[in-house]
Coordinates of C-alpha atoms in Angstrom, one line a residue:
Chain A
M774 CA -55.5 35.7 -40.3
D775 CA -54.3 35.0 -43.7
Q776 CA -54.0 31.4 -43.0
Q777 CA -57.5 31.0 -41.8
Q778 CA -59.1 32.8 -44.7
P779 CA -57.5 31.2 -47.7
P780 CA -58.4 27.6 -47.2
P781 CA -62.2 27.7 -46.5
P782 CA -63.0 24.0 -45.9
T783 CA -66.1 22.6 -47.0
P784 CA -68.7 23.2 -44.3
N785 CA -68.5 19.6 -43.5
A786 CA -64.9 19.7 -42.6
P787 CA -65.2 21.6 -39.4
P788 CA -68.0 19.8 -37.9
P789 CA -66.6 16.4 -38.6
S790 CA -63.3 17.5 -37.3
S791 CA -64.8 18.5 -34.0
A792 CA -66.9 15.4 -34.0
V793 CA -63.7 13.5 -34.8
D794 CA -61.8 14.8 -31.9
P795 CA -63.9 13.3 -29.2
P796 CA -64.0 9.8 -30.8
P797 CA -61.0 7.6 -30.5
Q798 CA -58.0 8.2 -32.4
P799 CA -58.3 5.8 -35.1
Q800 CA -61.6 7.1 -36.1
P801 CA -60.8 10.5 -36.5
Q802 CA -57.8 9.7 -38.5
P803 CA -59.7 8.2 -41.4
Q804 CA -62.2 11.0 -41.0
I805 CA -59.6 13.7 -41.0
Q806 CA -58.0 12.2 -44.1
Q807 CA -61.3 12.1 -45.9
Q808 CA -62.0 15.6 -44.8
T809 CA -58.7 17.1 -45.8
T810 CA -58.9 15.8 -49.3
P811 CA -61.9 17.9 -50.1
T812 CA -60.4 20.9 -48.5
P813 CA -57.4 21.3 -50.8
P814 CA -59.6 21.6 -53.7
S815 CA -61.7 24.0 -51.9
T816 CA -58.9 26.2 -50.9
S817 CA -57.8 28.0 -53.9
S818 CA -56.3 31.0 -52.4
T819 CA -53.4 29.4 -50.7
A820 CA -51.8 26.3 -51.7
I821 CA -49.7 26.3 -48.5
P822 CA -52.3 25.6 -46.1
N823 CA -53.5 22.7 -48.0
P824 CA -50.3 20.6 -48.1
N825 CA -50.0 21.2 -44.3
P826 CA -53.2 19.4 -43.4
N827 CA -52.3 16.5 -45.6
P828 CA -48.9 15.9 -44.2
I829 CA -50.3 16.6 -40.8
L830 CA -53.1 14.2 -41.1
K831 CA -50.9 11.2 -41.8
P832 CA -48.8 11.4 -38.8
L833 CA -51.8 12.3 -36.7
P834 CA -52.9 8.8 -35.9
S835 CA -49.5 7.8 -34.6
A836 CA -48.7 10.9 -32.9
I837 CA -51.2 11.3 -30.4
P838 CA -49.8 9.8 -27.3
P839 CA -50.8 11.8 -24.4
P840 CA -48.3 14.6 -24.1
Q841 CA -48.5 14.6 -20.3
Q842 CA -47.0 11.2 -20.0
P843 CA -43.4 11.6 -19.1
P844 CA -42.0 9.3 -21.6
H845 CA -43.0 10.1 -25.1
P846 CA -42.1 7.4 -27.4
K847 CA -40.7 9.0 -30.5
P848 CA -42.8 7.2 -33.0
A849 CA -46.0 8.1 -31.0
L850 CA -45.2 11.7 -31.0
P851 CA -45.1 12.3 -34.5
S852 CA -48.2 10.5 -35.1
H853 CA -50.0 12.3 -32.3
Q854 CA -49.1 15.8 -33.2
P855 CA -50.3 15.5 -36.7
R856 CA -53.7 14.7 -35.6
P857 CA -54.3 17.7 -33.5
A858 CA -52.8 19.6 -36.3
A859 CA -55.3 18.3 -38.7
A860 CA -58.1 19.0 -36.4
F861 CA -56.8 22.4 -36.0
S862 CA -56.3 23.2 -39.5
R863 CA -59.9 22.9 -40.0
P864 CA -60.8 25.2 -37.2
W865 CA -58.6 27.7 -38.7
Q866 CA -60.6 27.6 -41.8
Q867 CA -63.8 28.1 -40.0
H868 CA -63.0 30.8 -37.8
S869 CA -66.1 31.6 -36.3
S870 CA -67.4 28.2 -35.8
Q871 CA -64.3 27.1 -34.1
F872 CA -64.1 29.8 -31.7
T873 CA -67.6 29.3 -30.5
H874 CA -66.7 25.6 -30.2
F875 CA -63.7 26.5 -28.3
S876 CA -65.4 28.6 -26.0
S877 CA -67.8 25.9 -25.0
S878 CA -65.1 23.3 -24.6
S879 CA -62.9 25.7 -22.8
P880 CA -63.9 24.3 -19.5
S881 CA -63.1 20.9 -20.7
A882 CA -59.7 22.1 -21.8
S883 CA -58.8 22.8 -18.2
S884 CA -59.4 19.1 -17.4
P885 CA -56.5 16.9 -17.8
P886 CA -56.0 16.3 -21.5
S887 CA -56.5 12.8 -22.6
P888 CA -54.2 11.4 -25.1
S889 CA -57.0 10.8 -27.6
F890 CA -58.5 13.3 -29.8
S891 CA -60.6 14.4 -27.2
S892 CA -57.9 16.8 -26.2
Q893 CA -58.2 18.3 -29.6
P894 CA -61.4 19.9 -29.1
R895 CA -60.0 21.4 -25.9
G896 CA -57.1 22.5 -28.0
S897 CA -59.4 24.2 -30.2
I898 CA -60.9 26.0 -27.3
A899 CA -57.5 27.1 -26.4
L900 CA -57.5 29.0 -29.5
G901 CA -59.8 31.4 -28.0
V902 CA -58.3 31.4 -24.7
P903 CA -54.7 30.9 -24.3
S904 CA -54.2 28.3 -21.7
S905 CA -51.4 28.7 -19.4
H906 CA -49.7 25.5 -19.3
S907 CA -47.4 24.1 -21.3
G908 CA -49.4 21.3 -22.5
P909 CA -47.5 18.1 -22.5
L910 CA -46.5 18.6 -26.1
P911 CA -44.7 15.5 -27.0
P912 CA -41.3 16.4 -28.4
S913 CA -42.1 15.0 -31.8
P914 CA -39.4 14.2 -34.0
S915 CA -42.0 15.3 -36.6
P916 CA -41.7 13.4 -39.6
S917 CA -43.2 16.4 -41.2
Q918 CA -42.0 19.5 -39.6
S919 CA -45.2 21.2 -39.7
T920 CA -47.0 18.4 -38.1
P921 CA -45.3 18.3 -34.9
F922 CA -46.1 21.9 -34.4
T923 CA -49.7 21.3 -35.1
G924 CA -49.7 18.1 -33.1
S925 CA -48.2 19.8 -30.1
F926 CA -50.7 22.5 -30.4
G927 CA -53.5 20.1 -30.1
H928 CA -52.1 18.5 -27.3
S929 CA -50.9 21.5 -25.5
F930 CA -54.4 22.7 -25.5
G931 CA -55.8 19.6 -23.9
G932 CA -53.0 19.7 -21.4
T933 CA -53.5 23.3 -20.4
S934 CA -55.2 23.2 -17.1
S935 CA -55.7 27.0 -16.9
S936 CA -57.8 28.4 -19.5
N937 CA -56.0 31.0 -21.3
V938 CA -58.2 31.5 -24.3
S939 CA -56.4 34.6 -25.2
Q940 CA -53.3 32.7 -25.5
A941 CA -54.8 30.1 -27.7
R942 CA -55.7 32.5 -30.2
P943 CA -52.5 34.1 -30.8
M944 CA -50.9 30.7 -30.8
M945 CA -53.4 29.4 -33.2
R946 CA -52.4 32.2 -35.4
G947 CA -48.8 31.5 -35.0
I948 CA -49.5 27.9 -35.8
G949 CA -51.3 28.7 -38.9
I950 CA -48.7 30.8 -40.0
G951 CA -46.1 28.5 -39.0
S952 CA -47.7 25.5 -40.4
S953 CA -48.4 27.2 -43.6
V954 CA -44.8 28.2 -43.8
G955 CA -43.5 24.9 -42.7
S956 CA -45.8 23.0 -45.0
S957 CA -44.6 25.0 -47.9
S958 CA -41.1 23.8 -47.3
Q959 CA -40.7 20.6 -45.4
M960 CA -37.2 21.5 -44.8
R961 CA -35.8 22.1 -41.6
P962 CA -36.4 25.7 -41.5
G963 CA -40.0 25.1 -41.7
G964 CA -39.8 22.5 -39.1
I965 CA -37.9 24.7 -37.0
S966 CA -40.4 27.4 -37.3
A967 CA -43.0 25.1 -36.5
Q968 CA -41.1 23.9 -33.6
H969 CA -40.9 27.2 -32.4
Q970 CA -44.5 27.7 -32.5
Q971 CA -44.9 24.5 -30.8
R972 CA -42.7 25.4 -28.1
P973 CA -44.6 28.4 -27.2
L974 CA -47.7 26.4 -27.2
Q975 CA -46.2 23.6 -25.4
S976 CA -44.6 25.6 -22.9
S977 CA -47.7 27.5 -22.3
L978 CA -49.8 24.4 -22.3
R979 CA -47.9 22.6 -19.7
P980 CA -49.7 22.7 -16.6
T981 CA -46.7 22.4 -14.4
S982 CA -45.4 25.7 -15.6
S983 CA -48.3 27.9 -15.2
P984 CA -46.3 31.0 -15.0
T985 CA -44.2 30.3 -17.9
S986 CA -47.2 29.5 -19.9
Q987 CA -48.8 32.7 -18.9
S988 CA -45.7 34.4 -20.1
A989 CA -45.7 32.3 -23.2
S990 CA -49.4 33.3 -23.9
T991 CA -48.4 36.9 -23.5
Q992 CA -45.7 36.4 -25.8
N993 CA -47.8 34.8 -28.2
F994 CA -50.1 37.6 -28.0
Q995 CA -47.4 39.9 -28.8
G996 CA -46.2 37.6 -31.3
H997 CA -42.8 38.2 -30.0
G998 CA -42.7 35.3 -27.7
L999 CA -43.2 33.1 -30.8
M1000 CA -40.7 35.0 -32.6
R1001 CA -38.3 34.3 -29.8
V1002 CA -38.9 30.6 -29.9
S1003 CA -38.7 30.6 -33.6
A1004 CA -35.6 32.7 -33.3
V1005 CA -33.9 29.7 -31.9
G1006 CA -34.7 27.4 -34.6
S1007 CA -34.9 30.0 -37.2
S1008 CA -38.6 30.0 -37.2
S1009 CA -39.8 30.8 -40.6
S1010 CA -42.9 32.6 -39.6
T1011 CA -43.8 34.4 -36.6
P1012 CA -46.6 32.5 -35.2
S1013 CA -48.2 35.0 -33.1
T1014 CA -48.5 38.0 -35.3
P1015 CA -49.1 37.3 -39.1
Q1016 CA -48.9 41.1 -39.3
T1017 CA -45.2 41.4 -38.8
P1018 CA -43.4 40.3 -41.9
Q1019 CA -40.6 38.2 -40.9
S1020 CA -38.2 36.5 -43.0
P1021 CA -38.2 32.8 -42.5
N1022 CA -34.9 32.6 -41.1
Q1023 CA -34.9 35.8 -39.1
P1024 CA -38.3 36.4 -37.8
W1025 CA -37.0 35.8 -34.4
L1026 CA -34.6 38.7 -34.8
S1027 CA -37.1 41.3 -35.2
S1028 CA -39.4 39.7 -32.7
G1029 CA -36.9 38.7 -30.3
A1030 CA -35.9 42.2 -29.5
Q1031 CA -39.5 43.1 -28.8
G1032 CA -40.6 40.1 -27.1
K1033 CA -37.8 39.7 -24.7
P1034 CA -39.0 41.8 -21.8
P1035 CA -42.2 39.9 -21.5
L1036 CA -40.7 36.6 -21.7
P1037 CA -39.5 35.2 -18.5
P1038 CA -36.2 33.4 -18.7
P1039 CA -37.4 30.1 -17.8
W1040 CA -40.1 30.0 -20.2
H1041 CA -37.8 31.5 -22.8
R1042 CA -35.1 29.1 -22.3
P1043 CA -37.1 26.0 -22.9
Q1044 CA -38.4 27.6 -26.1
I1045 CA -35.0 28.3 -27.2
N1046 CA -34.0 24.8 -26.6
A1047 CA -36.9 23.5 -28.7
P1048 CA -35.9 25.2 -31.8
S1049 CA -32.2 24.1 -31.6
L1050 CA -33.5 20.5 -31.4
Q1051 CA -35.8 20.2 -34.2
P1052 CA -37.4 17.0 -33.3
R1053 CA -37.8 18.2 -29.8
A1054 CA -41.1 19.7 -29.3
H1055 CA -40.1 22.2 -26.8
I1056 CA -41.1 21.3 -23.4
P1057 CA -40.2 24.0 -21.2
Q1058 CA -39.1 23.4 -17.8
Q1059 CA -40.3 20.0 -17.7
H1060 CA -38.0 17.2 -16.7
H1061 CA -40.2 15.1 -18.5
S1062 CA -39.9 17.0 -21.7
L1063 CA -36.2 17.2 -21.3
Q1064 CA -35.9 13.6 -20.9
T1065 CA -38.1 12.8 -23.7
I1066 CA -36.5 15.3 -25.9
S1067 CA -33.1 13.9 -25.0
Q1068 CA -34.2 10.5 -25.6
Q1069 CA -35.8 11.4 -28.9
Q1070 CA -32.9 13.4 -30.0
H1071 CA -29.8 11.8 -29.1
V1072 CA -28.2 13.6 -31.9
S1073 CA -28.9 17.0 -30.9
S1074 CA -29.1 16.4 -27.2
P1075 CA -25.5 16.2 -26.5
Q1076 CA -24.9 19.5 -28.0
V1077 CA -27.9 21.4 -27.2
P1078 CA -28.8 20.1 -23.8
P1079 CA -25.6 20.9 -22.2
Q1080 CA -25.7 24.4 -23.5
N1081 CA -29.3 24.9 -22.9
I1082 CA -29.4 23.7 -19.5
S1083 CA -26.3 25.3 -18.2
S1084 CA -27.1 28.9 -19.2
I1085 CA -30.1 30.9 -18.5
Q1086 CA -28.8 34.3 -18.2
Q1087 CA -28.2 36.3 -21.3
Q1088 CA -31.3 36.3 -23.3
E1089 CA -31.5 38.9 -25.8
P1090 CA -28.1 39.1 -27.5
F1091 CA -27.6 35.3 -27.2
E1092 CA -30.9 34.5 -28.6
Q1093 CA -30.3 36.4 -31.7
Q1094 CA -26.8 35.2 -32.1
F1095 CA -27.8 31.7 -31.2
S1096 CA -30.8 31.7 -33.6
Q1097 CA -28.7 32.9 -36.4
S1098 CA -25.9 30.4 -35.7
R1099 CA -28.4 27.7 -35.1
A1100 CA -30.4 28.4 -38.2
S1101 CA -27.2 28.2 -40.3
Q1102 CA -26.1 25.3 -38.4
S1103 CA -29.1 23.3 -38.0
L1104 CA -30.0 23.4 -41.6
P1105 CA -26.8 22.0 -42.9
H1106 CA -26.3 19.5 -40.1
Q1107 CA -28.9 17.6 -38.6
Q1108 CA -27.5 18.5 -35.2
Q1109 CA -26.4 15.0 -35.1
D1110 CA -22.9 15.7 -35.4
S1111 CA -22.2 16.8 -31.8
R1112 CA -18.4 17.4 -32.7
S1113 CA -19.3 19.7 -35.5
Q1114 CA -21.7 21.6 -33.3
G1115 CA -19.0 21.6 -30.7
S1116 CA -17.2 24.1 -32.7
A1117 CA -20.3 26.1 -32.8
N1118 CA -21.0 25.5 -29.2
Q1119 CA -19.8 29.1 -28.4
K1120 CA -22.7 30.5 -30.2
P1121 CA -25.1 27.9 -29.2
S1122 CA -23.8 28.1 -25.7
S1123 CA -24.9 31.6 -25.6
L1124 CA -28.2 30.6 -26.8
A1125 CA -28.2 27.6 -24.5
M1126 CA -27.6 30.0 -21.7
V1127 CA -30.7 31.8 -22.5
Q1128 CA -32.9 28.9 -23.2
P1129 CA -32.1 26.2 -20.6
S1130 CA -33.9 26.8 -17.5
T1131 CA -32.4 25.6 -14.2
V1132 CA -35.7 24.0 -13.6
Q1133 CA -35.1 21.6 -16.2
V1134 CA -34.4 18.1 -15.3
T1135 CA -31.4 17.8 -13.1
Q1136 CA -30.6 14.6 -14.5
N1137 CA -30.6 15.9 -18.0
K1138 CA -28.4 18.8 -16.7
A1139 CA -26.0 16.4 -15.2
A1140 CA -26.0 14.1 -18.2
I1141 CA -25.8 17.0 -20.5
T1142 CA -23.2 19.0 -18.9
E1143 CA -21.2 15.9 -18.5
S1144 CA -21.6 15.0 -22.1
D1145 CA -20.9 18.4 -23.1
D1146 CA -17.8 18.6 -21.0
S1147 CA -16.7 15.3 -22.3
G1148 CA -17.8 15.7 -25.9
G1149 CA -16.3 19.1 -26.5
R1150 CA -12.6 19.2 -26.6
I1151 CA -12.6 22.7 -25.7
L1152 CA -15.0 23.6 -22.9
S1153 CA -16.3 27.0 -23.7
K1154 CA -16.3 29.7 -21.1
R1155 CA -20.0 30.2 -21.6
S1156 CA -20.6 26.8 -20.0
I1157 CA -18.5 28.0 -17.0
H1158 CA -20.7 31.1 -17.0
D1159 CA -23.7 29.2 -17.1
I1160 CA -22.8 26.9 -14.4
V1161 CA -21.7 29.8 -12.2
N1162 CA -25.0 31.5 -12.9
Q1163 CA -26.7 28.4 -11.8
I1164 CA -25.1 28.6 -8.5
D1165 CA -25.5 32.3 -8.0
P1166 CA -26.7 34.6 -10.7
S1167 CA -24.8 37.5 -9.2
E1168 CA -21.5 35.7 -9.1
K1169 CA -18.8 37.0 -11.3
L1170 CA -15.5 35.3 -12.2
D1171 CA -12.3 36.9 -13.4
P1172 CA -11.2 35.9 -16.8
E1173 CA -8.2 34.1 -15.4
V1174 CA -10.3 32.1 -13.1
E1175 CA -12.5 31.0 -16.0
D1176 CA -9.4 30.1 -18.0
I1177 CA -8.2 27.9 -15.1
L1178 CA -11.6 26.4 -14.5
V1179 CA -11.7 25.4 -18.1
D1180 CA -8.2 23.9 -17.9
I1181 CA -9.3 22.0 -14.7
A1182 CA -12.4 20.7 -16.4
E1183 CA -10.6 19.6 -19.4
D1184 CA -7.8 17.9 -17.5
F1185 CA -10.5 16.1 -15.4
V1186 CA -12.3 14.9 -18.4
D1187 CA -9.1 13.8 -20.0
S1188 CA -7.8 11.9 -17.0
I1189 CA -11.1 10.2 -16.3
T1190 CA -11.3 9.1 -19.9
T1191 CA -7.8 7.9 -20.0
F1192 CA -8.2 5.8 -16.9
G1193 CA -11.6 4.6 -18.0
C1194 CA -10.1 3.4 -21.2
S1195 CA -7.4 1.5 -19.3
L1196 CA -10.0 -0.1 -17.1
A1197 CA -11.9 -1.1 -20.2
K1198 CA -8.7 -2.6 -21.6
H1199 CA -8.1 -4.4 -18.5
R1200 CA -11.6 -5.8 -18.8
K1201 CA -10.4 -7.1 -22.1
S1202 CA -12.9 -5.1 -24.0
D1203 CA -12.5 -2.6 -26.7
T1204 CA -15.5 -0.5 -25.6
L1205 CA -15.5 2.2 -23.0
E1206 CA -18.6 1.7 -21.0
A1207 CA -20.1 3.5 -18.2
K1208 CA -19.0 1.1 -15.6
D1209 CA -15.5 1.8 -16.3
I1210 CA -15.9 5.5 -15.6
L1211 CA -18.1 4.9 -12.5
L1212 CA -15.6 2.5 -11.0
H1213 CA -12.8 5.0 -11.4
L1214 CA -14.9 7.9 -10.0
E1215 CA -15.9 5.8 -7.2
R1216 CA -12.5 4.5 -6.2
N1217 CA -10.3 7.4 -6.9
W1218 CA -12.6 10.5 -6.7
N1219 CA -15.1 9.2 -4.2
M1220 CA -17.9 10.3 -6.4
T1221 CA -20.9 8.3 -6.8
L1222 CA -23.2 8.9 -9.6
P1223 CA -26.6 7.3 -9.1
G1224 CA -28.7 6.4 -12.0
F1225 CA -26.0 4.9 -14.1
S1226 CA -24.9 1.8 -12.5
G1227 CA -27.8 -0.3 -13.9
D1228 CA -28.6 -1.7 -10.4
E1229 CA -25.7 -4.0 -9.9
I1230 CA -25.3 -5.4 -6.5
K1231 CA -22.5 -4.1 -4.7
T1232 CA -20.7 -7.1 -3.3
Y1233 CA -19.2 -6.5 0.3
K1234 CA -15.8 -7.7 1.0
K1235 CA -15.2 -8.4 4.7
P1236 CA -12.1 -6.6 5.8
L1237 CA -9.1 -9.1 5.4
T1238 CA -7.6 -9.8 8.7
N1239 CA -4.4 -11.7 9.1
E1240 CA -4.2 -14.5 11.4
V1241 CA -1.4 -12.9 13.4
H1242 CA -3.6 -9.8 13.9
K1243 CA -6.5 -12.0 15.2
E1244 CA -4.3 -13.7 17.7
R1245 CA -2.9 -10.4 19.0
L1246 CA -6.4 -9.1 19.4
A1247 CA -7.4 -12.2 21.4
V1248 CA -4.4 -11.8 23.7
I1249 CA -5.3 -8.2 24.3
K1250 CA -8.8 -9.1 25.1
K1251 CA -7.7 -11.6 27.6
S1252 CA -5.5 -9.3 29.4
I1253 CA -8.2 -6.7 29.5
L1254 CA -10.6 -9.3 31.1
A1255 CA -7.9 -10.3 33.6
S1256 CA -7.3 -6.7 34.6
E1257 CA -11.0 -6.1 35.1
A1258 CA -11.3 -9.2 37.3
A1259 CA -8.5 -8.0 39.3
N1260 CA -10.1 -4.7 39.8
A1261 CA -13.3 -6.3 40.6
K1262 CA -11.6 -8.2 43.3
H1263 CA -10.0 -5.2 44.7
I1264 CA -13.1 -3.2 44.8
I1265 CA -14.8 -6.2 46.5
G1266 CA -12.1 -6.0 49.2
Q1267 CA -12.8 -2.3 49.6
T1268 CA -16.4 -2.7 49.7
A1269 CA -16.0 -5.1 52.7
V1270 CA -14.4 -2.2 54.7
N1271 CA -16.5 0.7 53.4
T1272 CA -20.2 1.1 53.0
K1273 CA -21.5 -1.3 50.4
G1274 CA -23.8 1.2 48.8
N1275 CA -21.1 4.0 48.5
V1276 CA -18.4 1.7 47.3
G1277 CA -20.8 0.1 44.9
K1278 CA -21.7 3.4 43.5
V1279 CA -18.2 4.5 43.1
A1280 CA -17.1 1.2 41.7
A1281 CA -20.0 1.4 39.3
N1282 CA -19.0 4.8 38.1
I1283 CA -15.4 3.8 37.7
L1284 CA -15.9 0.5 36.0
G1285 CA -18.3 0.7 33.1
S1286 CA -18.2 -2.8 32.0
P1287 CA -18.1 -4.8 35.1
N1288 CA -21.1 -2.9 36.4
V1289 CA -22.9 -6.3 36.9
K1290 CA -20.1 -7.7 38.8
I1291 CA -20.0 -4.7 41.2
R1292 CA -23.7 -4.7 41.8
E1293 CA -23.6 -8.4 42.6
V1294 CA -21.0 -7.7 45.1
S1295 CA -22.6 -4.7 46.6
Chain B
M411 CA -33.7 -3.1 -10.4
I412 CA -32.2 -5.6 -8.1
N413 CA -34.0 -4.4 -5.1
P414 CA -35.6 -6.7 -2.6
S415 CA -38.5 -5.1 -1.4
T416 CA -41.3 -6.5 0.8
G417 CA -44.8 -5.2 1.4
P418 CA -45.9 -2.3 -0.8
S419 CA -43.6 -1.8 -3.7
S420 CA -40.5 0.1 -2.7
K421 CA -41.3 2.6 -5.4
A422 CA -44.6 3.4 -3.8
K423 CA -42.9 3.9 -0.4
V424 CA -40.3 6.3 -2.0
Q425 CA -42.8 8.2 -3.9
H426 CA -44.9 8.8 -0.6
M427 CA -41.6 9.8 1.1
M428 CA -40.9 12.2 -1.8
Y429 CA -44.3 13.7 -1.5
G430 CA -43.8 14.2 2.2
F431 CA -40.7 16.0 1.6
G432 CA -42.3 18.4 -0.7
D433 CA -42.3 16.9 -4.2
D434 CA -45.3 16.7 -6.4
P435 CA -47.8 14.0 -5.5
N436 CA -47.1 12.3 -8.8
P437 CA -43.5 12.6 -9.6
L438 CA -41.9 11.2 -12.8
P439 CA -41.1 7.5 -12.7
E440 CA -37.5 8.1 -13.6
T441 CA -37.3 10.5 -10.7
V442 CA -38.7 7.9 -8.3
T443 CA -36.3 5.3 -9.7
L444 CA -33.4 7.5 -9.2
V445 CA -34.2 8.5 -5.7
E446 CA -34.7 4.8 -4.8
E447 CA -31.4 4.0 -6.2
I448 CA -29.8 6.8 -4.3
V449 CA -31.5 5.5 -1.1
V450 CA -30.4 1.9 -1.8
E451 CA -26.9 3.0 -2.5
Y452 CA -26.7 4.9 0.7
V453 CA -27.9 2.2 3.0
T454 CA -25.8 -0.4 1.3
D455 CA -22.7 1.9 1.7
L456 CA -23.6 2.6 5.3
A457 CA -23.9 -1.1 6.0
H458 CA -20.6 -1.9 4.5
K459 CA -18.8 0.8 6.5
A460 CA -20.5 -0.4 9.6
Q461 CA -19.4 -3.8 9.1
D462 CA -15.9 -2.7 8.5
I463 CA -15.9 -0.9 11.9
G464 CA -17.8 -3.6 13.7
S465 CA -15.4 -6.3 12.6
K466 CA -12.7 -4.5 14.4
R467 CA -14.6 -4.5 17.6
G468 CA -15.8 -8.1 17.1
K469 CA -19.5 -7.8 16.3
L470 CA -21.6 -5.4 14.4
S471 CA -23.6 -3.2 16.8
V472 CA -25.9 -0.2 16.8
E473 CA -23.1 1.9 17.9
D474 CA -21.3 1.6 14.7
F475 CA -24.1 3.0 12.8
L476 CA -24.3 5.8 15.2
F477 CA -20.7 6.4 14.8
L478 CA -21.1 6.7 11.1
I479 CA -23.7 9.3 11.1
R480 CA -22.1 11.3 13.9
K481 CA -21.4 14.2 11.4
D482 CA -25.1 14.5 10.4
L483 CA -26.6 16.0 13.4
P484 CA -30.4 15.8 12.4
K485 CA -30.0 12.2 11.6
L486 CA -28.0 11.4 14.6
N487 CA -30.5 13.0 16.8
R488 CA -33.3 11.4 15.2
C489 CA -31.6 7.9 15.6
T490 CA -30.8 8.5 19.3
E491 CA -34.4 9.7 19.9
L492 CA -35.8 6.6 18.2
L493 CA -33.4 4.3 20.1
S494 CA -34.4 5.9 23.6
M495 CA -38.1 5.5 22.5
Q496 CA -37.4 1.9 22.0
E497 CA -36.0 1.5 25.3
E498 CA -38.9 3.3 27.0
L499 CA -41.3 0.9 25.3
K500 CA -39.3 -2.0 26.5
Q501 CA -39.4 -0.7 30.0
A502 CA -43.1 -0.2 29.7
R503 CA -43.6 -3.7 28.4
K504 CA -41.5 -5.0 31.3
A505 CA -43.6 -3.2 33.9
F506 CA -46.7 -4.9 32.6
E507 CA -45.1 -8.3 33.1
V508 CA -43.8 -7.4 36.5
D509 CA -47.3 -6.3 37.6
E510 CA -48.7 -9.6 36.6
D511 CA -46.0 -11.5 38.4
K512 CA -46.7 -9.4 41.5
L513 CA -50.3 -10.1 41.4
A514 CA -49.8 -13.7 41.0
T515 CA -47.3 -13.9 44.0
L516 CA -49.6 -11.8 46.2
E517 CA -52.5 -14.0 45.3

């Protein structure tokens, strides 16, 4: 690997890095920093790798929250990621030593990753053997774009339950490449590429999605998978294969075409999603990841999540299109402007279709689809396609039907928003809040949306009854009782003539309520 | 959440139930919270409707609840089964008492 060769760190660097990993996070950080400083001067061949470790190191201390934990605090993530990146950067330098280390630690890698650096050594092991899992890579907003990539890498390794050493290696390569690329330009593109790399790593690492991780690993091997991932976010470098020359912005294009077949849709989707959301460290299929990602990236979430989640189907053509559009879009906008991206929704939607996996968090889906519908003035037909595919992949709709559905959806959103606003105004507030929408849906559409009410106790109103009505009911009851009493007397007279038992039985059958009376009589 | 829970935390109960229905042994906390909220909302809504029906007949009774879940066959059957079991247990307990009384009278 080019990356590995150029920066030959001082011999001390690798061992301390490994040693640093197990100790608690604070310790490794200072050590890493110290170690990195000597490395830059040592590496003369490539300047790129050097800058990478430096930026990576800084965020490391903060970014190592256990990727496994569902909520990944944004600040925590960036810090954690850099750490593993730093640790990994060293291993790259010392190829052989690292792999041996990895091999030994491979069994440990399978064990649940711990948030601390201890996971790193596992990660390093993963290099040799790609782990299936999508290690809980925290969606790092990545202060340095390259760092999140590395950070996630480390975590992902720790998280990987299954030992896929093979995967780790290609991933490492990708990471090295990506990091080098990313570090060189700490612009979005670099970050995106890093993200791409991270995603495959993350996705593969996650234990929950073992199949996806496997696929991811295979992809990594091929380099295509990484390409795909990067394709979304315009990954600068193909992580898996340093061999394939790829332009920073279109590596995915070339790789995407190749890597498609092996890449399973669900794994693919999450990856695609990741690049779109730069800060998001792609967490495939994980509710957790989606949530964290959405939390972390509010900006991009409205736009990307809806699209990603909804569509799964069309991978290849969309991926390329999407990645291109994304690359162009993401760079200029920080994906914060949902509106602006709304216009680009069509392209991203196609990509979203590819990326999002139905497995993704349902909540996110609901939230995202809702936000998407409500956010975009013009609901794209792709979204309709995606939704239909979620229901039935083989379902097809006529174009007229799609048009009508789009119109219905837009009218729905419009009417709800309008009524919600009038409710808010009635509340004497100038802010449209969730409770306005919830009330309208609950009362007029009979739709309950759990998870948004904020746990407000629903007060119960006893049905208002008029006095007149109550009096009438009382009169009716009296008359019923009187008639029953009359019947009972009649039956009693009959029993006197007939057999008590027979009459009693008959009476009991006829009269349900006055059974007690009849029994007493008989 | 405003959720009066007694005994083991309601979240733990919900979590175990989710596992019983096929979920992961350790689901996401957000998922558990959401499911718990759904359950609470459902029970609250059911109670409100039952009260509406019961107030027309005078008093709230078990029949009102059974009427509300009449469309949901599994639930309805399960409810009737549980109620019948309760009746049987009552009868069994009664039998015990009667035996004691008989013994006392005989002696």
